CSV table of C-alpha atoms in Angstrom, one decimal:
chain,number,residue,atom,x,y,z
A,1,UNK,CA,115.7,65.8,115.5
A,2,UNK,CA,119.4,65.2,116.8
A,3,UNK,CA,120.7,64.8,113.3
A,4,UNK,CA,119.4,67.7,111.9
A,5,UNK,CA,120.4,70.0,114.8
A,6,UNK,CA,123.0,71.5,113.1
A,7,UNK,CA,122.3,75.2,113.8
A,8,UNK,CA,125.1,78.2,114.0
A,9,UNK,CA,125.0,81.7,115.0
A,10,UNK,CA,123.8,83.9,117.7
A,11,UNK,CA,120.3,82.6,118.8
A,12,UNK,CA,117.3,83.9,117.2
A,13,UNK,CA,115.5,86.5,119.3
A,14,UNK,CA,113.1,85.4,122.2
A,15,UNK,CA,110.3,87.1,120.9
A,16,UNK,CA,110.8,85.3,117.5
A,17,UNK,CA,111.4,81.8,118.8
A,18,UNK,CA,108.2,82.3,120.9
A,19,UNK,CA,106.6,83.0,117.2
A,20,UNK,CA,108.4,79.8,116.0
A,21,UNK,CA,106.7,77.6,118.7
A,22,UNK,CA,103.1,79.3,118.4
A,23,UNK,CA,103.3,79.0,114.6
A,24,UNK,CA,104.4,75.3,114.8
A,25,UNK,CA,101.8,74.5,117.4
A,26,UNK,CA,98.8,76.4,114.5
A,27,UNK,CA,100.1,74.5,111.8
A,28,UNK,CA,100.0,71.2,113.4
A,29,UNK,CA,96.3,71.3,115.1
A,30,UNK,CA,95.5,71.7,111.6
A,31,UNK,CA,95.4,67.9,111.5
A,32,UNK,CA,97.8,66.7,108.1
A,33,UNK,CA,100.5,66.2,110.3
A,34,UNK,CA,100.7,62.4,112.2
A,35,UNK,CA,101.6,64.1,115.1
A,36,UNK,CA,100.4,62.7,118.5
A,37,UNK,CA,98.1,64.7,120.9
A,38,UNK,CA,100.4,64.6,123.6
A,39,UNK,CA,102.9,66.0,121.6
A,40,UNK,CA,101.5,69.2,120.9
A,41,UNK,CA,100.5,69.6,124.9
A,42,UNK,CA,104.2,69.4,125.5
A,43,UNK,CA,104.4,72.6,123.1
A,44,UNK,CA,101.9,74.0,124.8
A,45,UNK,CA,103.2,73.4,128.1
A,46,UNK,CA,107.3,75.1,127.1
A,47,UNK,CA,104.9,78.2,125.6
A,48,UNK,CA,102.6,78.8,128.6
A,49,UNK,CA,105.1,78.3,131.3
A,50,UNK,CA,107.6,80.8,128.8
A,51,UNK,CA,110.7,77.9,128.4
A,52,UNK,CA,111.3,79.2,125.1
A,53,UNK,CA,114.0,77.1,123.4
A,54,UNK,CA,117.6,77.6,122.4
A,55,UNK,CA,117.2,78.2,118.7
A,56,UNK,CA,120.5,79.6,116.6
A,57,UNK,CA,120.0,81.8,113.8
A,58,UNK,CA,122.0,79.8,110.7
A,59,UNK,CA,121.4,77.2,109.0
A,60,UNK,CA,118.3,76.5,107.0
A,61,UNK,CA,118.0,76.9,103.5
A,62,UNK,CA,114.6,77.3,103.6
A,63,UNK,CA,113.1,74.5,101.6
A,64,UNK,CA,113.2,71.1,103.2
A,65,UNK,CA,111.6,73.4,105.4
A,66,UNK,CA,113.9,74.9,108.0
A,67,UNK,CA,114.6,72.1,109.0
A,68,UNK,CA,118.1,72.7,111.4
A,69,UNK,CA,116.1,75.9,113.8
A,70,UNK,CA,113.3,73.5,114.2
A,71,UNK,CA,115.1,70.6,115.0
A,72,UNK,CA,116.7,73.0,117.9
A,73,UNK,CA,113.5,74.2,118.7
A,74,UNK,CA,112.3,71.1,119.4
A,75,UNK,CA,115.2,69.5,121.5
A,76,UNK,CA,113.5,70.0,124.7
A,77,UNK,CA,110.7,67.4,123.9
A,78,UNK,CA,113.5,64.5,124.1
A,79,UNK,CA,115.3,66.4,127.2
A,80,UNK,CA,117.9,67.7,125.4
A,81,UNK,CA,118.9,71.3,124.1
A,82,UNK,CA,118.5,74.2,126.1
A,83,UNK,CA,115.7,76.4,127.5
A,84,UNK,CA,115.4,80.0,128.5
A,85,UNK,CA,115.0,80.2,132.4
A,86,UNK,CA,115.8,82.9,135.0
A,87,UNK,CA,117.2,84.9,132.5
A,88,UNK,CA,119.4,82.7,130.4
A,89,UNK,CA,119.7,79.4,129.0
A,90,UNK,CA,119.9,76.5,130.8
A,91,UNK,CA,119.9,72.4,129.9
A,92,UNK,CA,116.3,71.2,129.4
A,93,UNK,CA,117.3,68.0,131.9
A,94,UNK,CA,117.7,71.0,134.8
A,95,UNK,CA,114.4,72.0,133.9
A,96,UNK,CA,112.4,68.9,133.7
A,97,UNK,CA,114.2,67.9,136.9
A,98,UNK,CA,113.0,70.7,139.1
A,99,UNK,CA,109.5,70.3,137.1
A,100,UNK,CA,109.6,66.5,137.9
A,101,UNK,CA,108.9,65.8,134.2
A,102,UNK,CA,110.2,63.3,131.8
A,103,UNK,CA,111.3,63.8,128.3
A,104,UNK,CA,108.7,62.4,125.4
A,105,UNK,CA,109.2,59.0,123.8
A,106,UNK,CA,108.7,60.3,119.9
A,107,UNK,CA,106.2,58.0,117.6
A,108,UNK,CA,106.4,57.1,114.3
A,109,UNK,CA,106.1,60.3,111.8
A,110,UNK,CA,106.3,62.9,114.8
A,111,UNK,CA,110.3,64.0,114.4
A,112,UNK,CA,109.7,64.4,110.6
A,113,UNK,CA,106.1,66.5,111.5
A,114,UNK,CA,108.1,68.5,114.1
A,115,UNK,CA,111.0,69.6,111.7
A,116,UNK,CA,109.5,70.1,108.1
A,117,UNK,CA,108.0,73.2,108.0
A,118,UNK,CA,108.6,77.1,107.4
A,119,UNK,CA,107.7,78.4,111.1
A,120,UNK,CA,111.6,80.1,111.2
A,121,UNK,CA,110.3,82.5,108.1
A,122,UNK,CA,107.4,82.6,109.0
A,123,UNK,CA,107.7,83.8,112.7
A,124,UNK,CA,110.6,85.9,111.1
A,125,UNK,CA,107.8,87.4,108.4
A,126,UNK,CA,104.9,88.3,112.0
A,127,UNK,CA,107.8,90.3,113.4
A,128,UNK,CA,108.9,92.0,109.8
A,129,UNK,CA,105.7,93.2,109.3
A,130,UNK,CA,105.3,94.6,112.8
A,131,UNK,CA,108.1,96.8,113.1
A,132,UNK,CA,108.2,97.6,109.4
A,133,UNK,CA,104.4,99.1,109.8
A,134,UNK,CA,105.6,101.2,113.0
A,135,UNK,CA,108.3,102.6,110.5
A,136,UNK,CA,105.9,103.3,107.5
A,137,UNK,CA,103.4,105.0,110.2
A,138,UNK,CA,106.1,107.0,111.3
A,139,UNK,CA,108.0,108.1,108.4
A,140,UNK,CA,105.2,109.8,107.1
A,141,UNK,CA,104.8,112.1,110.1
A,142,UNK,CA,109.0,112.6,110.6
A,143,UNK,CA,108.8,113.5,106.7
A,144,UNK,CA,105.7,116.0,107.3
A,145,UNK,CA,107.8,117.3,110.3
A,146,UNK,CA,110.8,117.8,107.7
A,147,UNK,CA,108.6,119.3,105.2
A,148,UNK,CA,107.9,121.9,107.9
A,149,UNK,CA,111.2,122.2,109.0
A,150,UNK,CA,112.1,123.3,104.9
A,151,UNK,CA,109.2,125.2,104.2
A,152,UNK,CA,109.0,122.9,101.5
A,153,UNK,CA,105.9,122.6,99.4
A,154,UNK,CA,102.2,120.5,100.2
A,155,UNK,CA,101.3,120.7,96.6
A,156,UNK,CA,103.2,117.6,95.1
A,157,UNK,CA,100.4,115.7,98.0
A,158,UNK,CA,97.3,117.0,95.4
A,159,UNK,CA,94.9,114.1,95.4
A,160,UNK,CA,93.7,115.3,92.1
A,161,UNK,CA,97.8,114.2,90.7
A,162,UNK,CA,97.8,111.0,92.6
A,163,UNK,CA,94.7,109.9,90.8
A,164,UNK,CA,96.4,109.9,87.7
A,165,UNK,CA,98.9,107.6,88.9
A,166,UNK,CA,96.9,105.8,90.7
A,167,UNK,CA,98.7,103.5,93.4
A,168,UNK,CA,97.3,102.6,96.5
A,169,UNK,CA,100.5,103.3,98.4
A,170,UNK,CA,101.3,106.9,96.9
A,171,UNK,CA,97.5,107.8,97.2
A,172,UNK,CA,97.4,106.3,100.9
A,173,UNK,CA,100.8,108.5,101.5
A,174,UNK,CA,99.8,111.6,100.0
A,175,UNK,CA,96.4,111.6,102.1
A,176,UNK,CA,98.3,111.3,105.3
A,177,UNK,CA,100.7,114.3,104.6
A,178,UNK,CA,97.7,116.3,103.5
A,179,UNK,CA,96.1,115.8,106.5
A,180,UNK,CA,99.1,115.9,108.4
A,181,UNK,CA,99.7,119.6,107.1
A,182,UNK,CA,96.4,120.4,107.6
A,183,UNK,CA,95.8,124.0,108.5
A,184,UNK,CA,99.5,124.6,108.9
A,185,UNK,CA,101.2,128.7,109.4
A,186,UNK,CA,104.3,126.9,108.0
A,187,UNK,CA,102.6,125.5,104.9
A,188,UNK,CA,100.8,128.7,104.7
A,189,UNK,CA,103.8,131.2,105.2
A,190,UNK,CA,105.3,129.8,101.3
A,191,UNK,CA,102.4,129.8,99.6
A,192,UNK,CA,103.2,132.2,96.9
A,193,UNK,CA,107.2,131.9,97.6
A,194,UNK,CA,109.4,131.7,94.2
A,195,UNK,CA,110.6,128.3,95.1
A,196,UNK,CA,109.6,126.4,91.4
A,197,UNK,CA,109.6,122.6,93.2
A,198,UNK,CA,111.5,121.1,95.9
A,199,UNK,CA,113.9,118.5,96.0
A,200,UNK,CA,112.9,114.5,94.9
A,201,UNK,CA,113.4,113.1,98.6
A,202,UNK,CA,110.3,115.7,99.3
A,203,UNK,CA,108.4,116.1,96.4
A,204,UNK,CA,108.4,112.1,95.6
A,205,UNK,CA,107.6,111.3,99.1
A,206,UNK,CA,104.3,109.5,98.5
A,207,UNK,CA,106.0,108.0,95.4
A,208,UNK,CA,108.8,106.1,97.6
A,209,UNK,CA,107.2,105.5,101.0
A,210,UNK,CA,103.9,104.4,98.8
A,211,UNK,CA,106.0,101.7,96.9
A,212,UNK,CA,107.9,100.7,100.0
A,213,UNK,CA,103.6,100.5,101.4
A,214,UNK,CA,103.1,98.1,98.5
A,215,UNK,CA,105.9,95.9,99.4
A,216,UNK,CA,104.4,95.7,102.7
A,217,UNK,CA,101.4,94.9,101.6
A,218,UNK,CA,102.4,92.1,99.1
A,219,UNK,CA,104.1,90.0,102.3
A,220,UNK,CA,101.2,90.7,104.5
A,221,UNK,CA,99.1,88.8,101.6
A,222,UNK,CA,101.8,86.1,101.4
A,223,UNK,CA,101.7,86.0,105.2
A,224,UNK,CA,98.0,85.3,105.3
A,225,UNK,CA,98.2,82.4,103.6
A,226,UNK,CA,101.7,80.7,105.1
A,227,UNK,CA,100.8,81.4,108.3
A,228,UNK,CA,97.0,79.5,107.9
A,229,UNK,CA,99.0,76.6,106.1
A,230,UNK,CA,100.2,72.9,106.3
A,231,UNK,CA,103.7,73.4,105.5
A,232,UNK,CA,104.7,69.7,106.6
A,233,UNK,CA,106.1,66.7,104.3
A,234,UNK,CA,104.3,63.9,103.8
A,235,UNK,CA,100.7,65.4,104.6
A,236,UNK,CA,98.1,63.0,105.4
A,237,UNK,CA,95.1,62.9,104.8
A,238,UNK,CA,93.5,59.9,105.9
A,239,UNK,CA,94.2,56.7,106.5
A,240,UNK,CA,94.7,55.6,102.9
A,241,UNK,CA,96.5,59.0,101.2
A,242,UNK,CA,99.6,60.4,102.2
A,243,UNK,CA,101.1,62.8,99.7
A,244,UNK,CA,104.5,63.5,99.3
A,245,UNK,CA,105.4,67.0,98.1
A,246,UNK,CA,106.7,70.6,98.5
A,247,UNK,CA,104.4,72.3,100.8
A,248,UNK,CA,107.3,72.9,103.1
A,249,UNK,CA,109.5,75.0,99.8
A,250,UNK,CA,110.1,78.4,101.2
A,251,UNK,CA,109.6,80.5,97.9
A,252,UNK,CA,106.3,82.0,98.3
A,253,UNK,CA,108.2,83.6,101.2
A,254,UNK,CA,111.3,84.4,100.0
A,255,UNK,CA,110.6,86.5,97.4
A,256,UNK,CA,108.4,89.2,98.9
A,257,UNK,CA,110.9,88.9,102.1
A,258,UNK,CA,113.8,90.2,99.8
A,259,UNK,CA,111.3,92.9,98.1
A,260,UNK,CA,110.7,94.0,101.4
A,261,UNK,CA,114.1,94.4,102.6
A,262,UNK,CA,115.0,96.3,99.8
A,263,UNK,CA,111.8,98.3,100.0
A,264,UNK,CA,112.5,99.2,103.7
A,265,UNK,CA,116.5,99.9,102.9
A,266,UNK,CA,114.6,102.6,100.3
A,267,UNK,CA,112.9,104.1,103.1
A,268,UNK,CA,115.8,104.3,104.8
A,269,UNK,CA,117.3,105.8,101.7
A,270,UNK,CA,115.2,108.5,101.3
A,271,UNK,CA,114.8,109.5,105.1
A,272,UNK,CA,118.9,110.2,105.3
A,273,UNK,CA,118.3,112.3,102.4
A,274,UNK,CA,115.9,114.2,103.8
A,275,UNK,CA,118.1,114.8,106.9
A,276,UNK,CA,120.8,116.1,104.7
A,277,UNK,CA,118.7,118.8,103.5
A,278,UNK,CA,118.2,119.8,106.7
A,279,UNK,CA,121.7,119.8,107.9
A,280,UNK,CA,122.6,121.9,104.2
A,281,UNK,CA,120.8,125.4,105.4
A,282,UNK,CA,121.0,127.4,102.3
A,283,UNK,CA,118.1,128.9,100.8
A,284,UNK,CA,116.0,126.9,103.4
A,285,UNK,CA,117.0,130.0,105.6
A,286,UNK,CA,118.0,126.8,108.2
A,287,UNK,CA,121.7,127.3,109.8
A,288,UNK,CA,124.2,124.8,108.5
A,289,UNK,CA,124.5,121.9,110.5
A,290,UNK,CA,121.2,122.7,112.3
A,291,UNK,CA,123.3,125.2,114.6
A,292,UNK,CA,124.0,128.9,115.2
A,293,UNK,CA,127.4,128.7,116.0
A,294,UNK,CA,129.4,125.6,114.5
A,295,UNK,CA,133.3,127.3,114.1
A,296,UNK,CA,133.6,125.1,117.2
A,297,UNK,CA,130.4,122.7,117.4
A,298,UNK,CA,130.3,119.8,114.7
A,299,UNK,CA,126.2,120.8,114.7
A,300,UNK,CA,124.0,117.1,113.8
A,301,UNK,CA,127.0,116.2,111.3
A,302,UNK,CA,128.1,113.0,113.2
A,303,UNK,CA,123.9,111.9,113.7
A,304,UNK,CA,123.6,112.2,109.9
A,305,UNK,CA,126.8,110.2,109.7
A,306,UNK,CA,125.4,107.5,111.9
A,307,UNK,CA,122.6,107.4,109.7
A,308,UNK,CA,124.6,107.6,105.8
A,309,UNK,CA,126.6,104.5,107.6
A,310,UNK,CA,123.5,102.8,108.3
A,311,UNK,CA,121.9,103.4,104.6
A,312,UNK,CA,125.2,101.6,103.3
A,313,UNK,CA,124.8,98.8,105.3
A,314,UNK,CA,120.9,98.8,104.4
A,315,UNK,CA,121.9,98.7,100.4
A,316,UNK,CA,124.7,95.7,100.9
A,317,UNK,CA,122.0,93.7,102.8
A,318,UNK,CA,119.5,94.1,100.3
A,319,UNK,CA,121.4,91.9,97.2
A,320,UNK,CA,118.4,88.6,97.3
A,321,UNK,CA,118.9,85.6,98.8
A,322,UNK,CA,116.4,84.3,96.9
A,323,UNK,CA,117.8,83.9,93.5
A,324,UNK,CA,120.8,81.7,95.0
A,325,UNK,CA,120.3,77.9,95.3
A,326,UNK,CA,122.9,75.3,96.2
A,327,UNK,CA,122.1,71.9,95.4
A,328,UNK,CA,122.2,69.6,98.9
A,329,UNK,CA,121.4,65.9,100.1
A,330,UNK,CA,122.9,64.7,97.0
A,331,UNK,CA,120.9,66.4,94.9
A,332,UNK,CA,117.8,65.2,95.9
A,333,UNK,CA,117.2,69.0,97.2
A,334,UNK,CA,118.2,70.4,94.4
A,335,UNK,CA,116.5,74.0,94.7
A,336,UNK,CA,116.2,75.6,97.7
A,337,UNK,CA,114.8,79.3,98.5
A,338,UNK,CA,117.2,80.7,101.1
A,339,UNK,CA,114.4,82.5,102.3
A,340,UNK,CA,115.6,82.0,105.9
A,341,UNK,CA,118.6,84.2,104.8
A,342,UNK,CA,116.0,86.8,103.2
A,343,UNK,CA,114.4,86.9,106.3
A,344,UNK,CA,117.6,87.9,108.7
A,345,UNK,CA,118.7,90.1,106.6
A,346,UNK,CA,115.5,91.9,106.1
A,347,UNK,CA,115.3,92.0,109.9
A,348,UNK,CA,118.5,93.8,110.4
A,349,UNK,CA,117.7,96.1,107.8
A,350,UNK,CA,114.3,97.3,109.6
A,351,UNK,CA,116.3,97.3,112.7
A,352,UNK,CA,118.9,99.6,111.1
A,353,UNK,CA,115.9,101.7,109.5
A,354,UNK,CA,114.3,102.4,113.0
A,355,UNK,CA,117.2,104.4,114.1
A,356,UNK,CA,117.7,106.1,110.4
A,357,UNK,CA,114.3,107.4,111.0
A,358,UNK,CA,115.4,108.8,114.8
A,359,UNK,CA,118.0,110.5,113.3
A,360,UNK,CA,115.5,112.2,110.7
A,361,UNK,CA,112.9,112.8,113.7
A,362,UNK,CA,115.8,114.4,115.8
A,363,UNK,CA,117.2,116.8,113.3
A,364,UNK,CA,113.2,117.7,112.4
A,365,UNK,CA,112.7,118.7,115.3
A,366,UNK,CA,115.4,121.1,115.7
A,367,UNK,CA,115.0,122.4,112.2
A,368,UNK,CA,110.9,123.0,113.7
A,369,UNK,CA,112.3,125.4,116.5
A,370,UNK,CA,114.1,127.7,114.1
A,371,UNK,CA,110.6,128.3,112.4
A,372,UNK,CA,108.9,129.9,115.8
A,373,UNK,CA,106.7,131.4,116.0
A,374,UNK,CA,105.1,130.0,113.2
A,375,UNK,CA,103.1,127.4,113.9
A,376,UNK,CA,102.8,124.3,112.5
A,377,UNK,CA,99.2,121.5,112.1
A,378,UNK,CA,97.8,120.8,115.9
A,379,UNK,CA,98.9,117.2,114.7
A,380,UNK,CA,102.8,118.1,114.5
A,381,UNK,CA,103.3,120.5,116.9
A,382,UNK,CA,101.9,117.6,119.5
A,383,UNK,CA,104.7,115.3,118.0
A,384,UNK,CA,107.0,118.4,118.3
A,385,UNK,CA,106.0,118.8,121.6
A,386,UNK,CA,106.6,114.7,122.5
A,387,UNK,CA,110.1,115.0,121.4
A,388,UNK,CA,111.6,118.4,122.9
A,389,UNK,CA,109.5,116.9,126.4
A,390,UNK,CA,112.1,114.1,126.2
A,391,UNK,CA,115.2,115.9,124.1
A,392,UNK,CA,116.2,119.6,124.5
A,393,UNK,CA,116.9,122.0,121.8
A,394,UNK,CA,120.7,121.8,120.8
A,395,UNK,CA,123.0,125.3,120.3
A,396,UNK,CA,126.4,122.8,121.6
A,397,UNK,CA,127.6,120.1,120.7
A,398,UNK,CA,126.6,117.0,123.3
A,399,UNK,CA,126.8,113.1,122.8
A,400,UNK,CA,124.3,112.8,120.2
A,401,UNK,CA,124.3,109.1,120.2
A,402,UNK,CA,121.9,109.7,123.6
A,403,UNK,CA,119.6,111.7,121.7
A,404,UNK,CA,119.3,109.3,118.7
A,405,UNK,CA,118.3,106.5,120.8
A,406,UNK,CA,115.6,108.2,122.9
A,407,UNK,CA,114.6,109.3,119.2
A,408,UNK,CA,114.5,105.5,118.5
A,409,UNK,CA,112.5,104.7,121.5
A,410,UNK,CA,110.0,107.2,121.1
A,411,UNK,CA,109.2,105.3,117.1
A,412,UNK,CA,109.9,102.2,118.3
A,413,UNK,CA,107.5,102.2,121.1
A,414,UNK,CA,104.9,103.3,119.0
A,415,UNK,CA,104.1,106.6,121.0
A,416,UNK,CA,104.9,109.0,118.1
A,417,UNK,CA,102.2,107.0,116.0
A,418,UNK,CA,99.7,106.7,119.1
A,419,UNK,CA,99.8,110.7,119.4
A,420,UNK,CA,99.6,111.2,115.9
A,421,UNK,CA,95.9,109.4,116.1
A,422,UNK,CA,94.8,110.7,119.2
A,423,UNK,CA,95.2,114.1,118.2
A,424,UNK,CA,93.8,114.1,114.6
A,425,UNK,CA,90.8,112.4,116.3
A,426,UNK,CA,90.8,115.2,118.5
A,427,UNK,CA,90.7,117.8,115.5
A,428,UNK,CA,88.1,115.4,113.5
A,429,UNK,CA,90.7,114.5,111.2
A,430,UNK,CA,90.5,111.2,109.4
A,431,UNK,CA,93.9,110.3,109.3
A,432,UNK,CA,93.6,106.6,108.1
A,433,UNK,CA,92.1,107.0,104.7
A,434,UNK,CA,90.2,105.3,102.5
A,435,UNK,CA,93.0,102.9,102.1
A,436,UNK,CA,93.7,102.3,105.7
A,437,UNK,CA,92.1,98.5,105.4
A,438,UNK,CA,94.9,97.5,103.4
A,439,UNK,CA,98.1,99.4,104.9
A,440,UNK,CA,96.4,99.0,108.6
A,441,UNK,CA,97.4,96.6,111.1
A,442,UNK,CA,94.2,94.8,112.8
């Protein structure tokens, strides 16, 4: 464990080291281990009494397992390392001291048990598929919201034209905006308008946020599996058979981690796009910059910079770690997945989508008040309603930066989603689709 502590970086986030340790803890009461007992009480004792361990973010490879963030992570057994307490980290020895406990005494097999395995991707892969679901959920209604805000067209959402292409993430999508636009006087007000088709970043919307749902989906299968698995090196098996071999190779991760990443970056992609239409007026009868009077107001200009500088971030973070390898302990590990790296970067990405999608949710709102007295679905007009009871309508230019992240914090918290529900349950809408058992979080 001391050797291989070797870690670099800014530590890993709490709520993903916490992750680490339950995943760890799973994976070894599944019994292949030669782990001690004992041992894993000790884990359970730093979880339950919340001394989560200094873990820093570099430094696997992701195929001897990862090895260097668990050999951090479990520093604390042998009293050394550091622990979160009273708000920052502190020496495990201070701990164990005012908790009048002594380090353990490590057995034969238990440091190797304790360090192979893929817990960093995998507790990375939980929180990946937590926040990217809140942005899927919510990018559908910020898009409806945009479609409103355009008068753009419900047509391209046809069930009958989704069948012939028949994906379960662009048939799952286009059932949720159908329903979303339910009984709309915006939707309604355009029916027999000249406009032939709309723009790709709203007539492909089920297209792109159903192939980004996909992605999802693929690492929530992969997930399923790691996460119920014996990742460790040698596994035994009883007393007679110990097998040496590659459970602990991070590929089954890695791949779907970078196809996830770029799949969110996409979503992220098509959002800013979206926002640009609004900010463009035109023939959308919308005022340019999503303002009345810009000769000296900059309008939601900067916000849809914030969020173009994000998208280029997105698409430079999304080049896969997985199809690098370098060759390490003399060649012995001679392919590795990286998938430690896919999984950091695929976090930032999602981190960097959440506020891409605040800025889309912002400027749809504003475009919605221009279209008053129309009305809009009893569905949207509620999420309307949620945002303009936390940001006002905007005719001068303020510091916008406030707005976006109270925009954030209203998808993030997952209140936007929550109302969205509530309300079609309200109106007897079935707003989760036939598909919902798949894209659903249970």
């Amino acid at each position: 464990i001391r050797s291989h502590s070797v870690g670099v970086g800014d530590p890993v986030p709490l709520s993903i080291t916490r992750l680490m340790l339950i995943l760890k803890i799973h994976s070894l009461s599944l019994g292949f281990s030669g782990i001690s007992l004992n041992v894993i009480r000790r884990m359970m004792w730093l979880l339950e009494k919340n001394y989560i361990p200094y873990v820093p973010s570099k430094g696997s490879l992701g195929a001897s397992g990862d090895l260097a963030p668990l050999a951090h992570l479990f520093l604390p057994l042998i009293g050394l390392g550091k622990v979160f307490y009273k708000g920052k980290y502190v020496d495990t020895q201070i701990v164990y001291q005012g908790e009048k406990l002594d380090p353990l005494s490590l057995g034969a097999k238990e440091g190797l048990a304790l360090i192979n395995g893929t817990q960093f991707m995998g507790a990375y892969t939980v929180e990946i598929l937590d926040r990217f679901f809140i942005c899927l959920e919510a990018a559908d209604i910020i898009s409806a919201m945009t479609i409103e805000g355009l008068l753009g067209s419900a047509k391209p959402f046809d069930g009958k034209l989704h069948e012939l292409r028949p994906y379960r993430g662009s048939q799952h999508v286009a059932y949720r905006l159908r329903n979303l636009l339910k009984n709309s006087e915006m939707v309604a007000s355009h029916a027999q308008c000249g406009r032939v088709q709309d723009p790709y970043s709203i007539r492909c919307i089920p297209q792109v946020h159903g192939a980004s749902r996909d992605a999802w989906l693929h690492l929530k299968e992969q997930a399923d599996i790691e996460l119920n698995s014996v990742t460790d090196n040698p596994v035994i098996f009883d007393r007679d058979t110990t097998i040496s071999g590659g459970n602990f190779h991070g590929q089954p991760l890695a791949l779907p981690l970078d196809y996830c990443g770029i799949a969110a970056s996409e979503l992220g992609n098509i959002s800013d796009r979206r926002t640009f239409l609004l900010l463009k007026g035109g023939e959308a009868g919308l005022p340019q910059l999503l303002m009345k009077n810009t000769g000296i107001n900059s309008g939601f200009m900067m916000p849809q910079y914030t969020s173009a500088a994000l998208v280029s971030e997105n698409k430079s973070l999304s080049f896969p770690a997985s199809v690098d390898s370098i060759p390490t302990s003399l060649g012995q590990e001679d392919h590795v997945s990286m998938g430690s790296i896919s999984a950091r970067k695929t976090y930032q990405v999602i981190l960097n989508l959440e506020y891409i999608l605040g800025v889309e949710l912002l400027c749809a709102a504003q475009a919605f008040d221009y279209r008053k007295p129309m009305k809009s679905s009893n569905i949207l007009e509620a999420c309307h309603n949620l945002v303009r009871a936390k940001i006002d309508h905007a005719e001068e230019d303020r510091i916008f930066a406030n707005d976006i992240k109270v925009a954030h914090d209203i998808i993030t918290s997952k209140r936007l989603i929550e109302l969205t529900y509530e309300v079609a349950q309200q109106e007897e809408i079935n707003l989760k689709g036939p598909y919902y058992d798949l894209f659903g979080i249970h």
